[in-house]
PDB file of C-alpha atoms in Angstrom:
ATOM      1  CA  UNK A  23      37.409 127.201 120.444  1.00 44.00           C
ATOM      2  CA  UNK A  24      37.771 123.969 122.438  1.00 52.00           C
ATOM      3  CA  UNK A  25      37.031 120.819 120.436  1.00 61.00           C
ATOM      4  CA  UNK A  26      35.740 117.878 122.440  1.00 74.00           C
ATOM      5  CA  UNK A  27      35.415 114.279 121.294  1.00 85.00           C
ATOM      6  CA  UNK A  28      32.122 112.410 120.853  1.00 87.00           C
ATOM      7  CA  UNK A  29      32.902 110.508 124.057  1.00 89.00           C
ATOM      8  CA  UNK A  30      33.223 113.737 126.026  1.00 91.00           C
ATOM      9  CA  UNK A  31      30.108 115.171 124.392  1.00 89.00           C
ATOM     10  CA  UNK A  32      28.044 112.148 125.474  1.00 89.00           C
ATOM     11  CA  UNK A  33      29.506 112.294 128.971  1.00 90.00           C
ATOM     12  CA  UNK A  34      28.659 115.946 129.546  1.00 90.00           C
ATOM     13  CA  UNK A  35      25.194 115.498 128.084  1.00 89.00           C
ATOM     14  CA  UNK A  36      24.477 113.145 130.985  1.00 89.00           C
ATOM     15  CA  UNK A  37      26.752 114.401 133.766  1.00 90.00           C
ATOM     16  CA  UNK A  38      27.263 117.857 135.241  1.00 90.00           C
ATOM     17  CA  UNK A  39      30.793 118.860 134.273  1.00 89.00           C
ATOM     18  CA  UNK A  40      31.365 120.490 137.665  1.00 89.00           C
ATOM     19  CA  UNK A  41      30.777 117.157 139.420  1.00 91.00           C
ATOM     20  CA  UNK A  42      33.517 115.367 137.457  1.00 93.00           C
ATOM     21  CA  UNK A  43      36.693 115.201 139.519  1.00 93.00           C
ATOM     22  CA  UNK A  44      38.797 113.788 136.685  1.00 93.00           C
ATOM     23  CA  UNK A  45      38.482 111.897 133.408  1.00 94.00           C
ATOM     24  CA  UNK A  46      40.737 110.377 130.787  1.00 94.00           C
ATOM     25  CA  UNK A  47      40.069 109.236 127.241  1.00 94.00           C
ATOM     26  CA  UNK A  48      41.490 106.019 125.853  1.00 92.00           C
ATOM     27  CA  UNK A  49      41.302 104.200 122.520  1.00 90.00           C
ATOM     28  CA  UNK A  50      37.708 102.972 122.663  1.00 89.00           C
ATOM     29  CA  UNK A  51      36.177 105.330 125.210  1.00 91.00           C
ATOM     30  CA  UNK A  52      36.774 107.308 128.355  1.00 94.00           C
ATOM     31  CA  UNK A  53      36.538 106.974 132.130  1.00 95.00           C
ATOM     32  CA  UNK A  54      35.155 109.763 134.313  1.00 95.00           C
ATOM     33  CA  UNK A  55      35.090 109.840 138.106  1.00 95.00           C
ATOM     34  CA  UNK A  56      32.886 111.825 140.481  1.00 94.00           C
ATOM     35  CA  UNK A  57      32.756 111.518 144.254  1.00 92.00           C
ATOM     36  CA  UNK A  58      29.852 109.064 144.083  1.00 91.00           C
ATOM     37  CA  UNK A  59      29.910 107.597 140.565  1.00 93.00           C
ATOM     38  CA  UNK A  60      32.195 106.244 137.846  1.00 94.00           C
ATOM     39  CA  UNK A  61      31.212 106.580 134.174  1.00 94.00           C
ATOM     40  CA  UNK A  62      32.480 104.534 131.221  1.00 93.00           C
ATOM     41  CA  UNK A  63      31.717 105.942 127.776  1.00 92.00           C
ATOM     42  CA  UNK A  64      32.445 103.398 125.047  1.00 90.00           C
ATOM     43  CA  UNK A  65      31.999 102.838 121.330  1.00 81.00           C
ATOM     44  CA  UNK A  66      34.043 101.868 118.293  1.00 68.00           C
ATOM     45  CA  UNK A  67      34.418 103.780 115.049  1.00 62.00           C
ATOM     46  CA  UNK A  68      31.144 102.489 113.602  1.00 62.00           C
ATOM     47  CA  UNK A  69      29.443 101.628 116.888  1.00 67.00           C
ATOM     48  CA  UNK A  70      26.855 103.555 118.847  1.00 79.00           C
ATOM     49  CA  UNK A  71      28.395 105.383 121.795  1.00 84.00           C
ATOM     50  CA  UNK A  72      27.058 104.145 125.159  1.00 88.00           C
ATOM     51  CA  UNK A  73      27.547 105.258 128.739  1.00 91.00           C
ATOM     52  CA  UNK A  74      27.668 102.901 131.737  1.00 91.00           C
ATOM     53  CA  UNK A  75      27.412 104.046 135.349  1.00 92.00           C
ATOM     54  CA  UNK A  76      28.757 102.486 138.552  1.00 91.00           C
ATOM     55  CA  UNK A  77      28.234 103.646 142.107  1.00 90.00           C
ATOM     56  CA  UNK A  78      31.508 104.054 143.989  1.00 88.00           C
ATOM     57  CA  UNK A  79      30.412 101.621 146.702  1.00 83.00           C
ATOM     58  CA  UNK A  80      29.632  98.863 144.166  1.00 83.00           C
ATOM     59  CA  UNK A  81      33.194  98.751 142.782  1.00 86.00           C
ATOM     60  CA  UNK A  82      35.185  95.806 144.140  1.00 79.00           C
ATOM     61  CA  UNK A  83      38.406  96.683 142.348  1.00 80.00           C
ATOM     62  CA  UNK A  84      39.897  98.321 139.279  1.00 87.00           C
ATOM     63  CA  UNK A  85      41.975  96.215 136.907  1.00 84.00           C
ATOM     64  CA  UNK A  86      44.825  98.175 135.318  1.00 87.00           C
ATOM     65  CA  UNK A  87      47.328  96.695 132.908  1.00 87.00           C
ATOM     66  CA  UNK A  88      50.220  98.640 131.453  1.00 87.00           C
ATOM     67  CA  UNK A  89      50.576  98.789 127.652  1.00 88.00           C
ATOM     68  CA  UNK A  90      53.504  97.055 126.008  1.00 83.00           C
ATOM     69  CA  UNK A  91      55.052  97.147 122.550  1.00 80.00           C
ATOM     70  CA  UNK A  92      52.388  94.825 121.143  1.00 80.00           C
ATOM     71  CA  UNK A  93      49.121  95.491 122.963  1.00 84.00           C
ATOM     72  CA  UNK A  94      47.262  98.426 124.474  1.00 88.00           C
ATOM     73  CA  UNK A  95      46.761  98.701 128.199  1.00 89.00           C
ATOM     74  CA  UNK A  96      43.321  98.310 129.750  1.00 89.00           C
ATOM     75  CA  UNK A  97      41.328  99.867 132.580  1.00 91.00           C
ATOM     76  CA  UNK A  98      38.627  97.541 133.875  1.00 90.00           C
ATOM     77  CA  UNK A  99      35.853  98.198 136.398  1.00 90.00           C
ATOM     78  CA  UNK A 100      35.040  95.107 138.484  1.00 84.00           C
ATOM     79  CA  UNK A 101      31.872  94.998 140.557  1.00 78.00           C
ATOM     80  CA  UNK A 102      30.124  92.218 142.450  1.00 62.00           C
ATOM     81  CA  UNK A 103      27.854  91.710 139.458  1.00 56.00           C
ATOM     82  CA  UNK A 104      30.571  91.258 136.839  1.00 54.00           C
ATOM     83  CA  UNK A 105      33.578  89.952 138.805  1.00 47.00           C
ATOM     84  CA  UNK A 106      33.298  86.340 137.643  1.00 44.00           C
ATOM     85  CA  UNK A 107      32.849  87.227 133.987  1.00 46.00           C
ATOM     86  CA  UNK A 108      35.635  89.799 133.805  1.00 45.00           C
ATOM     87  CA  UNK A 109      38.194  87.232 134.999  1.00 44.00           C
ATOM     88  CA  UNK A 110      38.126  85.777 131.482  1.00 44.00           C
ATOM     89  CA  UNK A 111      39.004  89.070 129.788  1.00 44.00           C
ATOM     90  CA  UNK A 112      42.724  89.212 130.305  1.00 46.00           C
ATOM     91  CA  UNK A 113      43.730  88.773 126.644  1.00 46.00           C
ATOM     92  CA  UNK A 114      43.905  92.201 124.976  1.00 46.00           C
ATOM     93  CA  UNK A 115      41.446  91.244 122.195  1.00 47.00           C
ATOM     94  CA  UNK A 116      38.750  90.261 124.678  1.00 53.00           C
ATOM     95  CA  UNK A 117      39.427  93.273 126.902  1.00 60.00           C
ATOM     96  CA  UNK A 118      38.575  95.527 123.981  1.00 63.00           C
ATOM     97  CA  UNK A 119      35.221  93.724 123.673  1.00 73.00           C
ATOM     98  CA  UNK A 120      34.376  93.861 127.384  1.00 80.00           C
ATOM     99  CA  UNK A 121      31.749  96.505 128.153  1.00 85.00           C
ATOM    100  CA  UNK A 122      33.397  97.268 131.509  1.00 88.00           C
ATOM    101  CA  UNK A 123      36.834  97.983 130.006  1.00 91.00           C
ATOM    102  CA  UNK A 124      38.550 100.921 128.314  1.00 91.00           C
ATOM    103  CA  UNK A 125      41.758 100.312 126.383  1.00 91.00           C
ATOM    104  CA  UNK A 126      44.478 102.946 126.152  1.00 92.00           C
ATOM    105  CA  UNK A 127      47.950 103.652 124.779  1.00 92.00           C
ATOM    106  CA  UNK A 128      51.174 104.141 126.724  1.00 91.00           C
ATOM    107  CA  UNK A 129      51.053 107.965 127.129  1.00 93.00           C
ATOM    108  CA  UNK A 130      47.764 107.666 129.045  1.00 93.00           C
ATOM    109  CA  UNK A 131      48.978 105.071 131.561  1.00 93.00           C
ATOM    110  CA  UNK A 132      49.876 107.540 134.338  1.00 92.00           C
ATOM    111  CA  UNK A 133      46.555 109.344 133.985  1.00 94.00           C
ATOM    112  CA  UNK A 134      44.575 106.091 134.224  1.00 93.00           C
ATOM    113  CA  UNK A 135      46.681 105.153 137.260  1.00 92.00           C
ATOM    114  CA  UNK A 136      45.592 108.390 138.936  1.00 92.00           C
ATOM    115  CA  UNK A 137      41.967 107.594 138.082  1.00 93.00           C
ATOM    116  CA  UNK A 138      42.304 104.208 139.753  1.00 91.00           C
ATOM    117  CA  UNK A 139      43.744 105.799 142.904  1.00 90.00           C
ATOM    118  CA  UNK A 140      40.957 108.393 142.874  1.00 91.00           C
ATOM    119  CA  UNK A 141      38.274 105.695 142.658  1.00 91.00           C
ATOM    120  CA  UNK A 142      39.781 103.829 145.623  1.00 86.00           C
ATOM    121  CA  UNK A 143      40.011 107.097 147.568  1.00 86.00           C
ATOM    122  CA  UNK A 144      36.327 107.930 147.010  1.00 87.00           C
ATOM    123  CA  UNK A 145      35.277 104.333 147.678  1.00 83.00           C
ATOM    124  CA  UNK A 146      37.162 104.235 150.982  1.00 77.00           C
ATOM    125  CA  UNK A 147      35.601 107.557 151.923  1.00 78.00           C
ATOM    126  CA  UNK A 148      32.141 106.184 151.109  1.00 77.00           C
ATOM    127  CA  UNK A 149      32.788 103.168 153.336  1.00 67.00           C
ATOM    128  CA  UNK A 150      34.315 105.282 156.125  1.00 60.00           C
ATOM    129  CA  UNK A 151      31.073 105.569 158.177  1.00 46.00           C
ATOM    130  CA  UNK A 152      31.508 101.930 159.186  1.00 42.00           C
ATOM    131  CA  UNK A 153      34.681 102.868 161.076  1.00 44.00           C
ATOM    132  CA  UNK A 154      33.335 106.181 162.364  1.00 41.00           C
ATOM    133  CA  UNK A 155      30.299 104.371 163.729  1.00 43.00           C
ATOM    134  CA  UNK A 156      32.575 101.967 165.577  1.00 43.00           C
ATOM    135  CA  UNK A 157      34.456 104.935 167.006  1.00 45.00           C
ATOM    136  CA  UNK A 158      31.311 106.696 168.237  1.00 44.00           C
ATOM    137  CA  UNK A 159      29.797 103.698 169.969  1.00 45.00           C
ATOM    138  CA  UNK A 160      29.947 103.625 173.765  1.00 45.00           C
ATOM    139  CA  UNK A 161      31.456 100.208 174.502  1.00 45.00           C
ATOM    140  CA  UNK A 162      30.623 100.003 178.171  1.00 48.00           C
ATOM    141  CA  UNK A 163      27.345 101.747 178.908  1.00 51.00           C
ATOM    142  CA  UNK A 164      26.474  99.082 181.461  1.00 60.00           C
ATOM    143  CA  UNK A 165      29.826  99.425 183.264  1.00 60.00           C
ATOM    144  CA  UNK A 166      29.652 103.223 183.357  1.00 62.00           C
ATOM    145  CA  UNK A 167      26.086 103.034 184.647  1.00 69.00           C
ATOM    146  CA  UNK A 168      27.246 100.665 187.376  1.00 72.00           C
ATOM    147  CA  UNK A 169      30.023 103.041 188.429  1.00 70.00           C
ATOM    148  CA  UNK A 170      27.584 105.972 188.464  1.00 72.00           C
ATOM    149  CA  UNK A 171      25.239 103.961 190.672  1.00 77.00           C
ATOM    150  CA  UNK A 172      28.105 103.133 193.028  1.00 73.00           C
ATOM    151  CA  UNK A 173      29.033 106.814 193.196  1.00 74.00           C
ATOM    152  CA  UNK A 174      25.436 107.642 194.077  1.00 75.00           C
ATOM    153  CA  UNK A 175      25.470 105.044 196.857  1.00 72.00           C
ATOM    154  CA  UNK A 176      28.728 106.503 198.159  1.00 67.00           C
ATOM    155  CA  UNK A 177      27.267 110.029 198.230  1.00 71.00           C
ATOM    156  CA  UNK A 178      24.270 108.735 200.163  1.00 67.00           C
ATOM    157  CA  UNK A 179      26.712 107.047 202.567  1.00 71.00           C
ATOM    158  CA  UNK A 180      25.152 103.653 201.799  1.00 71.00           C
ATOM    159  CA  UNK A 181      28.621 102.314 200.979  1.00 74.00           C
ATOM    160  CA  UNK A 182      31.990 103.515 202.230  1.00 77.00           C
ATOM    161  CA  UNK A 183      34.648 105.213 200.104  1.00 72.00           C
ATOM    162  CA  UNK A 184      36.809 102.084 200.394  1.00 76.00           C
ATOM    163  CA  UNK A 185      33.974  99.879 199.148  1.00 77.00           C
ATOM    164  CA  UNK A 186      33.315 102.278 196.266  1.00 70.00           C
ATOM    165  CA  UNK A 187      36.970 102.284 195.177  1.00 74.00           C
ATOM    166  CA  UNK A 188      37.175  98.507 195.419  1.00 76.00           C
ATOM    167  CA  UNK A 189      34.001  97.874 193.397  1.00 75.00           C
ATOM    168  CA  UNK A 190      34.909 100.512 190.802  1.00 69.00           C
ATOM    169  CA  UNK A 191      38.361  98.960 190.397  1.00 69.00           C
ATOM    170  CA  UNK A 192      36.798  95.529 189.911  1.00 72.00           C
ATOM    171  CA  UNK A 193      34.380  96.841 187.265  1.00 67.00           C
ATOM    172  CA  UNK A 194      37.129  98.600 185.291  1.00 59.00           C
ATOM    173  CA  UNK A 195      39.405  95.572 185.605  1.00 60.00           C
ATOM    174  CA  UNK A 196      36.710  93.338 184.119  1.00 60.00           C
ATOM    175  CA  UNK A 197      36.385  95.743 181.207  1.00 52.00           C
ATOM    176  CA  UNK A 198      40.079  95.676 180.370  1.00 50.00           C
ATOM    177  CA  UNK A 199      40.503  91.920 180.953  1.00 49.00           C
ATOM    178  CA  UNK A 200      37.695  90.873 178.604  1.00 49.00           C
ATOM    179  CA  UNK A 201      39.131  91.402 175.104  1.00 44.00           C
ATOM    180  CA  UNK A 202      36.015  90.261 173.279  1.00 44.00           C
ATOM    181  CA  UNK A 203      33.192  91.962 175.161  1.00 46.00           C
ATOM    182  CA  UNK A 204      34.817  95.229 176.179  1.00 50.00           C
ATOM    183  CA  UNK A 205      38.521  95.231 175.325  1.00 65.00           C
ATOM    184  CA  UNK A 206      37.879  95.248 171.583  1.00 77.00           C
ATOM    185  CA  UNK A 207      35.796  98.468 171.426  1.00 81.00           C
ATOM    186  CA  UNK A 208      37.948 100.211 174.050  1.00 78.00           C
ATOM    187  CA  UNK A 209      41.169  99.444 172.185  1.00 82.00           C
ATOM    188  CA  UNK A 210      39.612 100.252 168.808  1.00 87.00           C
ATOM    189  CA  UNK A 211      38.359 103.619 170.031  1.00 86.00           C
ATOM    190  CA  UNK A 212      41.769 104.467 171.478  1.00 84.00           C
ATOM    191  CA  UNK A 213      43.609 103.608 168.236  1.00 87.00           C
ATOM    192  CA  UNK A 214      41.166 105.571 166.074  1.00 90.00           C
ATOM    193  CA  UNK A 215      41.383 108.610 168.340  1.00 89.00           C
ATOM    194  CA  UNK A 216      45.189 108.445 168.220  1.00 89.00           C
ATOM    195  CA  UNK A 217      45.065 108.171 164.409  1.00 90.00           C
ATOM    196  CA  UNK A 218      42.934 111.292 164.168  1.00 91.00           C
ATOM    197  CA  UNK A 219      45.345 113.268 166.323  1.00 91.00           C
ATOM    198  CA  UNK A 220      48.261 112.538 163.957  1.00 91.00           C
ATOM    199  CA  UNK A 221      46.360 112.517 160.638  1.00 89.00           C
ATOM    200  CA  UNK A 222      48.432 115.521 159.499  1.00 90.00           C
ATOM    201  CA  UNK A 223      51.710 113.589 159.910  1.00 91.00           C
ATOM    202  CA  UNK A 224      52.091 110.767 157.320  1.00 90.00           C
ATOM    203  CA  UNK A 225      55.168 109.460 159.148  1.00 90.00           C
ATOM    204  CA  UNK A 226      53.363 108.807 162.444  1.00 91.00           C
ATOM    205  CA  UNK A 227      50.055 107.945 160.794  1.00 92.00           C
ATOM    206  CA  UNK A 228      51.581 105.048 158.849  1.00 92.00           C
ATOM    207  CA  UNK A 229      52.709 103.297 162.014  1.00 91.00           C
ATOM    208  CA  UNK A 230      49.395 103.947 163.744  1.00 91.00           C
ATOM    209  CA  UNK A 231      47.520 102.471 160.766  1.00 92.00           C
ATOM    210  CA  UNK A 232      49.785  99.443 160.995  1.00 91.00           C
ATOM    211  CA  UNK A 233      48.757  99.066 164.644  1.00 90.00           C
ATOM    212  CA  UNK A 234      45.096  99.264 163.618  1.00 91.00           C
ATOM    213  CA  UNK A 235      45.638  96.688 160.858  1.00 91.00           C
ATOM    214  CA  UNK A 236      47.308  94.304 163.344  1.00 88.00           C
ATOM    215  CA  UNK A 237      44.452  94.910 165.778  1.00 89.00           C
ATOM    216  CA  UNK A 238      41.712  94.069 163.258  1.00 91.00           C
ATOM    217  CA  UNK A 239      43.714  91.105 161.978  1.00 88.00           C
ATOM    218  CA  UNK A 240      43.918  89.754 165.523  1.00 85.00           C
ATOM    219  CA  UNK A 241      40.138  89.996 165.986  1.00 85.00           C
ATOM    220  CA  UNK A 242      39.118  89.012 162.453  1.00 85.00           C
ATOM    221  CA  UNK A 243      37.509  85.724 163.508  1.00 80.00           C
ATOM    222  CA  UNK A 244      35.919  86.977 166.719  1.00 82.00           C
ATOM    223  CA  UNK A 245      34.424  90.316 165.656  1.00 86.00           C
ATOM    224  CA  UNK A 246      31.981  90.470 162.701  1.00 85.00           C
ATOM    225  CA  UNK A 247      33.150  93.893 161.505  1.00 88.00           C
ATOM    226  CA  UNK A 248      36.905  93.384 161.897  1.00 90.00           C
ATOM    227  CA  UNK A 249      37.582  91.947 158.413  1.00 91.00           C
ATOM    228  CA  UNK A 250      35.869  94.816 156.601  1.00 92.00           C
ATOM    229  CA  UNK A 251      37.738  97.384 158.685  1.00 93.00           C
ATOM    230  CA  UNK A 252      41.034  95.515 158.214  1.00 93.00           C
ATOM    231  CA  UNK A 253      40.702  95.864 154.429  1.00 93.00           C
ATOM    232  CA  UNK A 254      39.743  99.524 154.733  1.00 93.00           C
ATOM    233  CA  UNK A 255      42.710 100.386 156.973  1.00 94.00           C
ATOM    234  CA  UNK A 256      45.217  98.478 154.795  1.00 93.00           C
ATOM    235  CA  UNK A 257      43.980 100.212 151.652  1.00 92.00           C
ATOM    236  CA  UNK A 258      44.197 103.564 153.407  1.00 92.00           C
ATOM    237  CA  UNK A 259      47.796 102.868 154.434  1.00 92.00           C
ATOM    238  CA  UNK A 260      48.763 101.813 150.902  1.00 92.00           C
ATOM    239  CA  UNK A 261      47.059 104.886 149.469  1.00 90.00           C
ATOM    240  CA  UNK A 262      49.093 107.146 151.779  1.00 89.00           C
ATOM    241  CA  UNK A 263      52.346 105.179 151.535  1.00 91.00           C
ATOM    242  CA  UNK A 264      53.975 107.530 149.020  1.00 90.00           C
ATOM    243  CA  UNK A 265      53.439 110.400 151.491  1.00 90.00           C
ATOM    244  CA  UNK A 266      55.004 108.306 154.242  1.00 91.00           C
ATOM    245  CA  UNK A 267      58.090 107.687 152.091  1.00 91.00           C
ATOM    246  CA  UNK A 268      58.408 111.397 151.307  1.00 90.00           C
ATOM    247  CA  UNK A 269      58.182 112.307 154.985  1.00 91.00           C
ATOM    248  CA  UNK A 270      60.652 109.559 155.924  1.00 90.00           C
ATOM    249  CA  UNK A 271      63.230 110.913 153.472  1.00 89.00           C
ATOM    250  CA  UNK A 272      63.000 114.292 155.208  1.00 89.00           C
ATOM    251  CA  UNK A 273      63.017 113.076 158.807  1.00 87.00           C
ATOM    252  CA  UNK A 274      65.520 110.226 158.353  1.00 86.00           C
ATOM    253  CA  UNK A 275      67.533 111.054 155.214  1.00 86.00           C
ATOM    254  CA  UNK A 276      70.346 108.643 156.080  1.00 87.00           C
ATOM    255  CA  UNK A 277      68.166 105.630 156.848  1.00 85.00           C
ATOM    256  CA  UNK A 278      66.178 103.252 154.660  1.00 85.00           C
ATOM    257  CA  UNK A 279      62.427 103.011 155.322  1.00 84.00           C
ATOM    258  CA  UNK A 280      60.941  99.693 156.521  1.00 80.00           C
ATOM    259  CA  UNK A 281      60.936  97.172 153.683  1.00 78.00           C
ATOM    260  CA  UNK A 282      57.996  95.083 154.898  1.00 82.00           C
ATOM    261  CA  UNK A 283      54.933  97.267 155.657  1.00 88.00           C
ATOM    262  CA  UNK A 284      52.077  95.197 157.050  1.00 87.00           C
ATOM    263  CA  UNK A 285      49.357  96.398 154.690  1.00 92.00           C
ATOM    264  CA  UNK A 286      50.929  95.028 151.493  1.00 93.00           C
ATOM    265  CA  UNK A 287      51.653  91.479 152.651  1.00 90.00           C
ATOM    266  CA  UNK A 288      48.619  90.887 154.858  1.00 91.00           C
ATOM    267  CA  UNK A 289      46.137  92.358 152.387  1.00 93.00           C
ATOM    268  CA  UNK A 290      47.626  90.275 149.560  1.00 92.00           C
ATOM    269  CA  UNK A 291      47.211  87.132 151.663  1.00 91.00           C
ATOM    270  CA  UNK A 292      43.678  88.157 152.670  1.00 91.00           C
ATOM    271  CA  UNK A 293      42.601  88.577 149.043  1.00 91.00           C
ATOM    272  CA  UNK A 294      44.396  85.429 147.862  1.00 89.00           C
ATOM    273  CA  UNK A 295      42.836  83.253 150.572  1.00 88.00           C
ATOM    274  CA  UNK A 296      39.377  84.454 149.510  1.00 87.00           C
ATOM    275  CA  UNK A 297      39.973  83.890 145.803  1.00 86.00           C
ATOM    276  CA  UNK A 298      40.051  87.617 145.027  1.00 89.00           C
ATOM    277  CA  UNK A 299      43.069  87.199 142.783  1.00 89.00           C
ATOM    278  CA  UNK A 300      42.728  90.407 140.763  1.00 88.00           C
ATOM    279  CA  UNK A 301      42.789  92.420 143.988  1.00 89.00           C
ATOM    280  CA  UNK A 302      45.762  90.458 145.320  1.00 90.00           C
ATOM    281  CA  UNK A 303      47.648  91.119 142.067  1.00 90.00           C
ATOM    282  CA  UNK A 304      46.907  94.839 142.302  1.00 90.00           C
ATOM    283  CA  UNK A 305      48.515  94.937 145.751  1.00 91.00           C
ATOM    284  CA  UNK A 306      51.551  93.039 144.424  1.00 91.00           C
ATOM    285  CA  UNK A 307      51.967  95.598 141.635  1.00 90.00           C
ATOM    286  CA  UNK A 308      51.811  98.385 144.228  1.00 89.00           C
ATOM    287  CA  UNK A 309      54.391  96.585 146.378  1.00 90.00           C
ATOM    288  CA  UNK A 310      56.764  96.244 143.415  1.00 90.00           C
ATOM    289  CA  UNK A 311      56.257  99.919 142.597  1.00 89.00           C
ATOM    290  CA  UNK A 312      57.311 100.965 146.100  1.00 88.00           C
ATOM    291  CA  UNK A 313      60.075  98.367 146.363  1.00 88.00           C
ATOM    292  CA  UNK A 314      58.736  96.693 149.497  1.00 89.00           C
ATOM    293  CA  UNK A 315      59.521  93.080 150.411  1.00 86.00           C
ATOM    294  CA  UNK A 316      57.641  90.165 151.964  1.00 81.00           C
ATOM    295  CA  UNK A 317      60.761  88.303 153.185  1.00 79.00           C
ATOM    296  CA  UNK A 318      60.299  85.420 150.749  1.00 81.00           C
ATOM    297  CA  UNK A 319      62.928  84.257 148.269  1.00 82.00           C
ATOM    298  CA  UNK A 320      61.204  85.644 145.173  1.00 87.00           C
ATOM    299  CA  UNK A 321      59.404  88.524 146.828  1.00 88.00           C
ATOM    300  CA  UNK A 322      56.293  90.041 145.302  1.00 90.00           C
ATOM    301  CA  UNK A 323      57.458  89.226 141.771  1.00 91.00           C
ATOM    302  CA  UNK A 324      57.246  85.482 142.477  1.00 91.00           C
ATOM    303  CA  UNK A 325      53.994  85.984 144.362  1.00 90.00           C
ATOM    304  CA  UNK A 326      52.591  87.748 141.306  1.00 90.00           C
ATOM    305  CA  UNK A 327      53.581  84.857 139.029  1.00 91.00           C
ATOM    306  CA  UNK A 328      51.871  82.400 141.372  1.00 90.00           C
ATOM    307  CA  UNK A 329      48.696  84.469 141.436  1.00 90.00           C
ATOM    308  CA  UNK A 330      48.640  84.652 137.644  1.00 89.00           C
ATOM    309  CA  UNK A 331      48.905  80.855 137.455  1.00 89.00           C
ATOM    310  CA  UNK A 332      46.028  80.519 139.904  1.00 87.00           C
ATOM    311  CA  UNK A 333      43.994  82.893 137.788  1.00 84.00           C
ATOM    312  CA  UNK A 334      44.727  80.878 134.644  1.00 85.00           C
ATOM    313  CA  UNK A 335      43.625  77.697 136.447  1.00 83.00           C
ATOM    314  CA  UNK A 336      40.375  79.397 137.419  1.00 76.00           C
ATOM    315  CA  UNK A 337      39.704  80.319 133.798  1.00 77.00           C
ATOM    316  CA  UNK A 338      40.418  76.764 132.635  1.00 78.00           C
ATOM    317  CA  UNK A 339      38.087  75.333 135.268  1.00 75.00           C
ATOM    318  CA  UNK A 340      35.340  77.783 134.359  1.00 61.00           C
TER     319      UNK A 340
END
């Protein structure tokens, strides 16, 4: 006979067990993840058990702090509706009181880490249509129509072959020389198509994602969708980075992998510049975990200290 806790009982009263991809129970509740939703079941010893739901798309980030010898760790869901308030809940006592937070002991840390990665994976998948849509758009319908019209005129012997070739070359040249009107979608489509071809190879895919990240970073202030796609691509690269390292160790066993992958540094700066300090700190923790560097004196450890000070100043001001 399998004995389940009251937290699990409440969860499976409200959620189909087959839809749950993974869940983990902490001190004051549990977290469960499906492809479209995240569930937090909470309640103290003498408190009524409650269940909160979050759509995957609504989650801005997941705060995860490792337990130490004195305090429990915590797993915190941050959405656009609670992001400002949850910034104040860093002290362990207040984290335990926060309705968006589950506290846990050291043995559960790895499991909660996997839950965090799973949430980001499903969230990125939910946001993926934005990139797919960009890939499927036809960036130069007007240019292609013009070339087709020229071809028709050539067939009807209204223009000569030489005139057709000259005008077609001019049209295509204009497309490639205008990086904002046509060059952006052409280049984007090419990079995405190349990424799909090598999606099975983490080694090659990492470098292609870096090219995409550089591309979106370059056009961030000229294309309205570039910033959103930049974040998506960087998160995807970080999510797959452990697979890249494994493949690198097989293909280049006697060489060290690159120590400064683009996604970590640029995404940290992106979040920091927009005041999204929790997210920036999460990337720093990931960078420290993988041993990457940002070519500064103190590296990501010093960057993390600076971000924590900024966060403390925000709390004091609020």
